PDB file of C-alpha atoms in Angstrom:
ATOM      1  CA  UNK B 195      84.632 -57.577  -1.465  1.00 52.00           C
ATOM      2  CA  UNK B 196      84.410 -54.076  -2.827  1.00 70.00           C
ATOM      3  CA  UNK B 197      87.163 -52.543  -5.651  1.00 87.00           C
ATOM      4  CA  UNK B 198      90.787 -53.079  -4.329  1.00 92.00           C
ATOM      5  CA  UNK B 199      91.865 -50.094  -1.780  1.00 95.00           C
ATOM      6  CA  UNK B 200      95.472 -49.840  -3.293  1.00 97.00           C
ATOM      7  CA  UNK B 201      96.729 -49.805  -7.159  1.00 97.00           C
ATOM      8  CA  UNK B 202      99.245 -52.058  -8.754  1.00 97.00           C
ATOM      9  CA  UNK B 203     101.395 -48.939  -8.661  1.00 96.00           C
ATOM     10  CA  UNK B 204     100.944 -48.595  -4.383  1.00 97.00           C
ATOM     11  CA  UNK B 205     101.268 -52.473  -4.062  1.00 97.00           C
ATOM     12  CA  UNK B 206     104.904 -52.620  -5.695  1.00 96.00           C
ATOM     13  CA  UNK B 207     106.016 -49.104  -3.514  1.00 95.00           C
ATOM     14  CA  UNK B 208     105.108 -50.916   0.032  1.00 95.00           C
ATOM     15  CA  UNK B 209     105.998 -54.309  -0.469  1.00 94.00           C
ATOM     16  CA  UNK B 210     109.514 -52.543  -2.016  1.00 93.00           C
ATOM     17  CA  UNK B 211     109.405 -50.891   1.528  1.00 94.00           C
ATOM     18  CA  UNK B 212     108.680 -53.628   3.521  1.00 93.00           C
ATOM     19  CA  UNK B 213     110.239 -56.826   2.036  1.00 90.00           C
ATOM     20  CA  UNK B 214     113.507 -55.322  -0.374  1.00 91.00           C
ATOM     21  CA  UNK B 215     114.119 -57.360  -3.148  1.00 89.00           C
ATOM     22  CA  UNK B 216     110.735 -59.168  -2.794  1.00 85.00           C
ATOM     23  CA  UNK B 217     109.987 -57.359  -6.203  1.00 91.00           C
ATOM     24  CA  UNK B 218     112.663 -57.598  -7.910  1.00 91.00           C
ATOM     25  CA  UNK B 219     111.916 -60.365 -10.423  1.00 93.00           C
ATOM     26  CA  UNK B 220     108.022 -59.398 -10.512  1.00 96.00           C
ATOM     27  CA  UNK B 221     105.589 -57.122 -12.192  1.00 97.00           C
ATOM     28  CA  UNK B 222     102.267 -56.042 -11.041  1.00 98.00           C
ATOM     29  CA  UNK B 223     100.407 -55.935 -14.369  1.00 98.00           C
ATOM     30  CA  UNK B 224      96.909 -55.705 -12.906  1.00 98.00           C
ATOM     31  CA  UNK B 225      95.219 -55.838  -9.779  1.00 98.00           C
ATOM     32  CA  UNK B 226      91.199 -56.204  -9.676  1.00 97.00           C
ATOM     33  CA  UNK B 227      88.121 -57.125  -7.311  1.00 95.00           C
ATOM     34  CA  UNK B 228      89.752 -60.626  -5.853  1.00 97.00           C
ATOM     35  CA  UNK B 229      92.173 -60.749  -8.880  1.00 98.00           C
ATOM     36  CA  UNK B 230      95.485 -59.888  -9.781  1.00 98.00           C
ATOM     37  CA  UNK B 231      97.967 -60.843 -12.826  1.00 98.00           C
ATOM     38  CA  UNK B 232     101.770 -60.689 -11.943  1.00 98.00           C
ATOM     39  CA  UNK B 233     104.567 -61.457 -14.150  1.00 98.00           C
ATOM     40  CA  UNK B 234     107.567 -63.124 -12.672  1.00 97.00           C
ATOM     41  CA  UNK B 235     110.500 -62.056 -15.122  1.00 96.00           C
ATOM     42  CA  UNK B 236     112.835 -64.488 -16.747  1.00 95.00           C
ATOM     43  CA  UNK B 237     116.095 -64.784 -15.454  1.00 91.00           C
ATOM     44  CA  UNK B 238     118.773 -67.582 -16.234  1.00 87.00           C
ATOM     45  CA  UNK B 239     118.588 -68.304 -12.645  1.00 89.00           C
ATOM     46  CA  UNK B 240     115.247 -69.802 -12.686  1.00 92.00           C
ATOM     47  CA  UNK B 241     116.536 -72.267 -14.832  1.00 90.00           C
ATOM     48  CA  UNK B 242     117.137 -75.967 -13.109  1.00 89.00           C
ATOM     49  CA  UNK B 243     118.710 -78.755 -14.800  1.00 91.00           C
ATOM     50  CA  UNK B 244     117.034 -79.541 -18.634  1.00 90.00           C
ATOM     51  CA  UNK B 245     116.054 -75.642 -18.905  1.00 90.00           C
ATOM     52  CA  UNK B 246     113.008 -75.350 -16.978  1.00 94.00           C
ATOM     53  CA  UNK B 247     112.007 -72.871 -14.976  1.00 96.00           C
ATOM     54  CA  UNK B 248     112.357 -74.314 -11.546  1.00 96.00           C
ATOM     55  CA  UNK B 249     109.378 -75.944  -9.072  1.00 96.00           C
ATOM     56  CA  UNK B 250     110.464 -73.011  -6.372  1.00 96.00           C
ATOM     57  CA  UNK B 251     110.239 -70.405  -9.178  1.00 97.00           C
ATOM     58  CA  UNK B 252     106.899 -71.037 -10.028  1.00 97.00           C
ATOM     59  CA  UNK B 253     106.216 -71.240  -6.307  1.00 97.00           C
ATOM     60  CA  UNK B 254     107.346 -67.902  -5.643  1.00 96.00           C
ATOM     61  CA  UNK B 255     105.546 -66.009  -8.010  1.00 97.00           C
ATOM     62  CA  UNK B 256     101.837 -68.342  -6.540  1.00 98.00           C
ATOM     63  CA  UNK B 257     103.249 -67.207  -3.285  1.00 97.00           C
ATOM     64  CA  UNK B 258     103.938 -63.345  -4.248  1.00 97.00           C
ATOM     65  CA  UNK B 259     100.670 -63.123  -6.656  1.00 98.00           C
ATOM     66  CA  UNK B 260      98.119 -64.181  -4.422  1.00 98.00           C
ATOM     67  CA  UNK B 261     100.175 -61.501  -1.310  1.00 96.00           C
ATOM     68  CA  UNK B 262      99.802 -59.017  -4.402  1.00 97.00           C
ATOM     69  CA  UNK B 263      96.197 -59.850  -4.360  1.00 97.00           C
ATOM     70  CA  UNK B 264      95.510 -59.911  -0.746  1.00 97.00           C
ATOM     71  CA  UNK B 265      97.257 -56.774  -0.280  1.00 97.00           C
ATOM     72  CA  UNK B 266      94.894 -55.160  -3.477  1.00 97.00           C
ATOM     73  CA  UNK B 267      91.644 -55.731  -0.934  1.00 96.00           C
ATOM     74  CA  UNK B 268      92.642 -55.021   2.293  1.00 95.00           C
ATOM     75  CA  UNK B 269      95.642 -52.427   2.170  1.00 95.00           C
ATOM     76  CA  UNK B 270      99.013 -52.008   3.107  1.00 94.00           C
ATOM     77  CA  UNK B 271      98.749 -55.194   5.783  1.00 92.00           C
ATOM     78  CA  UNK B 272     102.361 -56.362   6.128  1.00 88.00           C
ATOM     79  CA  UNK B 273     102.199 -58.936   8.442  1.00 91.00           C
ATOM     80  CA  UNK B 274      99.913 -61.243   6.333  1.00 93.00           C
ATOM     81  CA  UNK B 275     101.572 -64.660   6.053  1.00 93.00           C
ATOM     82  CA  UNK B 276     101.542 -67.658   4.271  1.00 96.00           C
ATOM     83  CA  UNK B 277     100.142 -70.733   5.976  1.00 96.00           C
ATOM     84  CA  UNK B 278      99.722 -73.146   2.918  1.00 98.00           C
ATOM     85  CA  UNK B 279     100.730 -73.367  -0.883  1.00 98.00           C
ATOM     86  CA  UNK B 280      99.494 -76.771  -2.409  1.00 98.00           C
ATOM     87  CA  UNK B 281     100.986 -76.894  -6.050  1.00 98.00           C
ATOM     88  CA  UNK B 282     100.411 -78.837  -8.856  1.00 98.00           C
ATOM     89  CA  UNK B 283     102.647 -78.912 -11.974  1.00 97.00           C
ATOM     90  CA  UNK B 284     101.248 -79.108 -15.460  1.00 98.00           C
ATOM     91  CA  UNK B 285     103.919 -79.432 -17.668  1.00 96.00           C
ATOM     92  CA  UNK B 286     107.302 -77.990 -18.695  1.00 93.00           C
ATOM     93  CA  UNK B 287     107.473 -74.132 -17.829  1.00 94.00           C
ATOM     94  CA  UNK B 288     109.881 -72.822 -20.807  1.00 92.00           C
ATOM     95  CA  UNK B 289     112.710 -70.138 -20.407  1.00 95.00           C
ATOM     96  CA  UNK B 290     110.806 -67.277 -20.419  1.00 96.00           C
ATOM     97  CA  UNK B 291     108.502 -64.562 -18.283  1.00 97.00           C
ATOM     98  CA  UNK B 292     105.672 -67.128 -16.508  1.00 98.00           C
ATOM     99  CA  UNK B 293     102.488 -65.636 -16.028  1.00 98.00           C
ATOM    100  CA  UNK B 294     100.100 -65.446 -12.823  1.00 98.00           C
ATOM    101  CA  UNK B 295      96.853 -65.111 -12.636  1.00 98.00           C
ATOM    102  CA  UNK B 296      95.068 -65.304  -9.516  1.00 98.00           C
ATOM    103  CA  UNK B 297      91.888 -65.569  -8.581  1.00 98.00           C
ATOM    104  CA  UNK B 298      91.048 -65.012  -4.372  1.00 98.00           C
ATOM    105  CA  UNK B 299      88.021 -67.254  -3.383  1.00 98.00           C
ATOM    106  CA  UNK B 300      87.188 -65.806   0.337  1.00 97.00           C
ATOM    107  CA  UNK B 301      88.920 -63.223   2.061  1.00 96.00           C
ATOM    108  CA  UNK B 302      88.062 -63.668   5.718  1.00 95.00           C
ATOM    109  CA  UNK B 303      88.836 -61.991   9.128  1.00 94.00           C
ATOM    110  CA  UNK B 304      91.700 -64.387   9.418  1.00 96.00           C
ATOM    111  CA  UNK B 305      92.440 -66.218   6.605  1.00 96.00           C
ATOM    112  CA  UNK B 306      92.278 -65.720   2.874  1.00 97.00           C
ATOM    113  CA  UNK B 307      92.368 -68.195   0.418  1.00 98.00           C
ATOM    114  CA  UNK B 308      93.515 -68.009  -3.525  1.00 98.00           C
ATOM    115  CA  UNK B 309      94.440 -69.880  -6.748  1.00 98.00           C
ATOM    116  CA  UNK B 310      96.918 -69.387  -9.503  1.00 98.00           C
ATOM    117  CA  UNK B 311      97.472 -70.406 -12.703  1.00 98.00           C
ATOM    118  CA  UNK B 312     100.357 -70.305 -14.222  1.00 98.00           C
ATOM    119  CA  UNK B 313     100.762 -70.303 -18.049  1.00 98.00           C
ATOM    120  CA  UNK B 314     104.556 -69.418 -20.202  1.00 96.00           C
ATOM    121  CA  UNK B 315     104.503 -66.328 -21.525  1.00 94.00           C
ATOM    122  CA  UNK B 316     103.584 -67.125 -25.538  1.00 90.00           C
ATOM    123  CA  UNK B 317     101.594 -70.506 -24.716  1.00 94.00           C
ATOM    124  CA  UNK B 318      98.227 -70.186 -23.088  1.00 94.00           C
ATOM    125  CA  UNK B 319      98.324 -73.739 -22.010  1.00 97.00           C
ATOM    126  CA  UNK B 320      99.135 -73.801 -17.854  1.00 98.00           C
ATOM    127  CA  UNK B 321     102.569 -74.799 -16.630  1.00 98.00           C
ATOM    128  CA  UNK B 322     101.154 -75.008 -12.883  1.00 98.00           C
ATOM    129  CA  UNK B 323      98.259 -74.463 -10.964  1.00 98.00           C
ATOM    130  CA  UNK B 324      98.457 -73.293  -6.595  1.00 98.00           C
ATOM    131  CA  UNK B 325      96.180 -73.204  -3.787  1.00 98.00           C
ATOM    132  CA  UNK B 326      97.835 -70.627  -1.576  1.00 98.00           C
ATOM    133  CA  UNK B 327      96.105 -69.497   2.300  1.00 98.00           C
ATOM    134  CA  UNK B 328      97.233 -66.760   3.672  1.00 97.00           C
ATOM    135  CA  UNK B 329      97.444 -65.843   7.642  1.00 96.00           C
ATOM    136  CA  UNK B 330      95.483 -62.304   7.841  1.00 96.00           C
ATOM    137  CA  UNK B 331      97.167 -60.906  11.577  1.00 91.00           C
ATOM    138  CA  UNK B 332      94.069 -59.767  13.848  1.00 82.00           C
ATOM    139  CA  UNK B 333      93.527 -55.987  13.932  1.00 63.00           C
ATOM    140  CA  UNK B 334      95.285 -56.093  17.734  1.00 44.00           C
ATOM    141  CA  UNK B 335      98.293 -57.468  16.207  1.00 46.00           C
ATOM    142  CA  UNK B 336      98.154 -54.498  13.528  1.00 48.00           C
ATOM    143  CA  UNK B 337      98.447 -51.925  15.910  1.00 44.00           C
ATOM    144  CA  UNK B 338     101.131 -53.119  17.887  1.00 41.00           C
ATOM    145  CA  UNK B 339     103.346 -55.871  15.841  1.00 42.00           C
ATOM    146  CA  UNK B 340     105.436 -56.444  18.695  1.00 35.00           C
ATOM    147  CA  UNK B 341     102.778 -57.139  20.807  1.00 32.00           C
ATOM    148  CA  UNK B 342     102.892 -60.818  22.017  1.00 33.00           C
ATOM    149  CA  UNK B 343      99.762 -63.418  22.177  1.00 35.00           C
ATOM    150  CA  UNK B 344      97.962 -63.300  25.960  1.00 35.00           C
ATOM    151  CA  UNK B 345      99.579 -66.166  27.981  1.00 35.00           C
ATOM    152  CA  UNK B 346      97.552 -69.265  29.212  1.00 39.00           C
ATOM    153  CA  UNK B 347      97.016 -67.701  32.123  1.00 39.00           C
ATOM    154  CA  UNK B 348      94.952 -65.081  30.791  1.00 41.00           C
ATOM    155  CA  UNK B 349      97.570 -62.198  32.298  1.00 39.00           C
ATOM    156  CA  UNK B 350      98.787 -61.316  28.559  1.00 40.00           C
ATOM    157  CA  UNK B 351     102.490 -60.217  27.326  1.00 37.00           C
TER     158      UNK B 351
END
């Protein structure tokens, strides 16, 4: 892959525009070739039982870092979807911002697949680490999203 074709800045305007609220707990703090950082804000609602941050917190911000990341290299692509997230967690995530830093390994024609680690805000040490593919819609599919897949029959929809 080449430099990233949109900016942390662009990244945060269209996924505001195309997902609302999808940023409201996140920052874009960098975005580079195949990399990104995002910060997933603290909130008391991330909190489960013992004062954690919660498994689907952490999650969320794997999920949204490695979109952030995907979206850096090939543009303002809204259909891209999750297909897996594989998680493992490391230890106890304290109250406070967590920290994502992603890494994509291969961004394909159809698929892209990324890591994150996850680390507390003042302690380097990881809280979790993801494995997170993402579904990359074929360039038919981006010019008409409402177009539906060809039938078995061949006669299309």
């Amino acid at each position: 892959m080449s430099a990233p074709v949109l900016d942390a800045d662009e990244i945060s305007a269209f996924l505001v525009e195309v997902f609302p609220g999808a940023m409201d707990h996140f920052t874009i703090e960098a975005v580079g070739d195949m990399t990104a950082r995002v910060r997933m804000r603290f909130s008391e609602q991330r909190l489960r039982p013992g004062g954690t941050i919660s498994g689907p917190s952490l999650m969320t911000l794997a999920d949204t870092g490695v979109w952030v990341a995907l979206l850096a290299q090939i543009g303002r692509v809204a259909l891209s979807v999750t297909s897996h997230l594989d998680i493992d967690f490391l230890r106890k995530a304290d109250p406070g911002d967590v920290i994502g830093d992603v890494r994509l390994l291969k961004v394909g024609r159809k698929l892209a697949v990324g890591t994150v680690t996850m680390c507390s805000e003042h302690d380097p040490r990881p809280v979790a680490h993801a494995s997170v593919t993402y579904a990359i819609p074929s360039a038919t599919n981006l010019r008409d999203p409402t177009r539906s897949a060809p039938s078995a029959s061949g006669s299309g929809g």
